[in-house]
Short mmCIF file of C-alpha atoms in Angstrom, two decimals:
data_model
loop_
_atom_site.label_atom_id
_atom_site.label_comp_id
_atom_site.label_asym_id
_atom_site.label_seq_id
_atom_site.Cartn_x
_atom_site.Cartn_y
_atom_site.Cartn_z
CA UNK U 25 82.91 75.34 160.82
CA UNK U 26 85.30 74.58 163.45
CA UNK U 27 88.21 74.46 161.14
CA UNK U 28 86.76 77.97 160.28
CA UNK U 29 86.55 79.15 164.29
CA UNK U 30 90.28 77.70 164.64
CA UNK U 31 91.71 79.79 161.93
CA UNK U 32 90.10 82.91 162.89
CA UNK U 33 91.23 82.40 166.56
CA UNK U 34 95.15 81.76 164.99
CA UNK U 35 94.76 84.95 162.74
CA UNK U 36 93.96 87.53 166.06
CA UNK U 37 96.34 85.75 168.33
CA UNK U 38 99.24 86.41 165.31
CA UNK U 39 97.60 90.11 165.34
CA UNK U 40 97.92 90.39 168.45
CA UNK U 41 101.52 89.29 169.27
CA UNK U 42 102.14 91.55 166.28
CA UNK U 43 100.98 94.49 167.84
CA UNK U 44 103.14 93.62 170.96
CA UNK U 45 106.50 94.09 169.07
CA UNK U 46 105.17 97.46 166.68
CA UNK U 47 104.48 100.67 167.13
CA UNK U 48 100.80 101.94 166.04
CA UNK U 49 100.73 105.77 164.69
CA UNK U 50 96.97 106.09 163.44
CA UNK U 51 96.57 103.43 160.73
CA UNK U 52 100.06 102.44 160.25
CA UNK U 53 102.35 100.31 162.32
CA UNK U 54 106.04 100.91 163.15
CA UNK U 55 107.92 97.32 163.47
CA UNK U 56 111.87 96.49 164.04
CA UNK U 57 113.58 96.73 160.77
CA UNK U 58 111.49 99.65 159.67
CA UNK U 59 113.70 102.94 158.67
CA UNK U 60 113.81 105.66 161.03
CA UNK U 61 112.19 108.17 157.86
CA UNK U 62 109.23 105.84 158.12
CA UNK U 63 109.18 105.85 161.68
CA UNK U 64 108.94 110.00 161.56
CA UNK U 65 106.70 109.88 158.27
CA UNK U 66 104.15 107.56 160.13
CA UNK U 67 104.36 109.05 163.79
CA UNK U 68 105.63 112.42 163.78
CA UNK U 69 108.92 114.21 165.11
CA UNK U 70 109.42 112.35 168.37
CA UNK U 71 109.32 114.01 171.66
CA UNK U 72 112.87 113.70 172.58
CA UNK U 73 116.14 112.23 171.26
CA UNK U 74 118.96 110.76 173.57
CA UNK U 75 122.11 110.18 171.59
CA UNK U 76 124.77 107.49 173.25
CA UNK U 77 127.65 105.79 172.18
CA UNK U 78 128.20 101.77 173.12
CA UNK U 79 131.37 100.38 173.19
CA UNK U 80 131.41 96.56 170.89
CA UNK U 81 134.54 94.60 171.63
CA UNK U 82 135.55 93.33 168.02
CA UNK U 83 138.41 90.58 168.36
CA UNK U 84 140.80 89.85 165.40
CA UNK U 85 143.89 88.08 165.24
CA UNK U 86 147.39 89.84 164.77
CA UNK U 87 149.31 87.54 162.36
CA UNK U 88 152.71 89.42 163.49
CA UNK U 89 152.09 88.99 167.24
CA UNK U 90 150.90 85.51 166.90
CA UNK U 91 147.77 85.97 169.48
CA UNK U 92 144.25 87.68 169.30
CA UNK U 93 143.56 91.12 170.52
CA UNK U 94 140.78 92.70 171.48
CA UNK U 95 139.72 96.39 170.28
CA UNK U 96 136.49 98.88 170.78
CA UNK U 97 134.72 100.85 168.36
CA UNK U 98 132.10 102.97 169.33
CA UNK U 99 128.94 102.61 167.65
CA UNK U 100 126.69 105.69 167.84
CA UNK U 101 122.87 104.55 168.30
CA UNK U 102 119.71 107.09 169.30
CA UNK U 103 116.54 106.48 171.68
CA UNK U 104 113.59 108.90 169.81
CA UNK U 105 110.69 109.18 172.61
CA UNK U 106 107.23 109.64 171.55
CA UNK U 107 104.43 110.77 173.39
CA UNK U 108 100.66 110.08 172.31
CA UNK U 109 99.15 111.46 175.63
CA UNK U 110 97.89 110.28 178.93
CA UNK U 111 95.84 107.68 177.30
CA UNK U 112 98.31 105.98 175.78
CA UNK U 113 101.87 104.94 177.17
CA UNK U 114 105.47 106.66 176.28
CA UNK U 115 107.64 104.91 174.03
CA UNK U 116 110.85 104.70 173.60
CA UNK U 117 112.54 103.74 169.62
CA UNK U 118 116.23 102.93 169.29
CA UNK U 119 117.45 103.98 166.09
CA UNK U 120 120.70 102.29 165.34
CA UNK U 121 122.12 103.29 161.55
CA UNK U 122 118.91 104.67 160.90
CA UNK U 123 116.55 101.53 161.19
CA UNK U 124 114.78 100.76 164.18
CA UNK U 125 115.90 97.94 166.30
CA UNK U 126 114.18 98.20 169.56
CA UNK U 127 110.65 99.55 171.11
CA UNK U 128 110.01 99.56 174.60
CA UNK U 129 107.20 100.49 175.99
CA UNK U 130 107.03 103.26 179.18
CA UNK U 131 104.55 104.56 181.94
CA UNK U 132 101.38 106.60 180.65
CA UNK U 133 102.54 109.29 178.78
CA UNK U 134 101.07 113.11 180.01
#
């Protein structure tokens, strides 16, 4: 039996931490890794969506030169925002070649 209480106590706190790191849209849940068509088939065209550009450093070696250089690409990502109402709190998605690789979580939404 307590073996039993133990491994029911395990299970919610791994539910829980779950729900932490995913987004919940009725009966589904949006995680990191999930495609951004998922993320719009399970929650919905999202409020607004910020498009920015990072700058990566990518470092190579020029064989001619005889030292490493250093050059930038830009790498396009988007922040979707999604608002379930003053209930619940904003969120905001980066999408980064269409898959989802961070939610954050915001004030109460209106």
């Amino acid at each position: 039996m307590r073996q039993i209480s133990m491994f029911l106590i395990a299970l919610g706190l791994m539910a829980n931490s779950l729900s932490a790191y995913g987004l919940r849209c009725a009966n589904h849940l949006v995680d990191i890794g999930d495609s951004s068509s998922r993320l719009i088939q399970y929650c919905g065209q999202p409020l607004q969506i910020g498009r920015f550009n990072e700058r990566i450093p990518i470092r190579t070696y020029d064989r001619f030169r005889d030292e490493h250089i250093v050059e930038y690409v830009n790498e396009p990502y988007e922040i979707w925002t999604y608002n379930f109402g003053s209930q619940r709190f904003l969120m905001h998605i980066t999408i980064r070649g269409g898959v989802v690789t961070e939610i954050e979580s915001d004030g109460y939404g209106y």
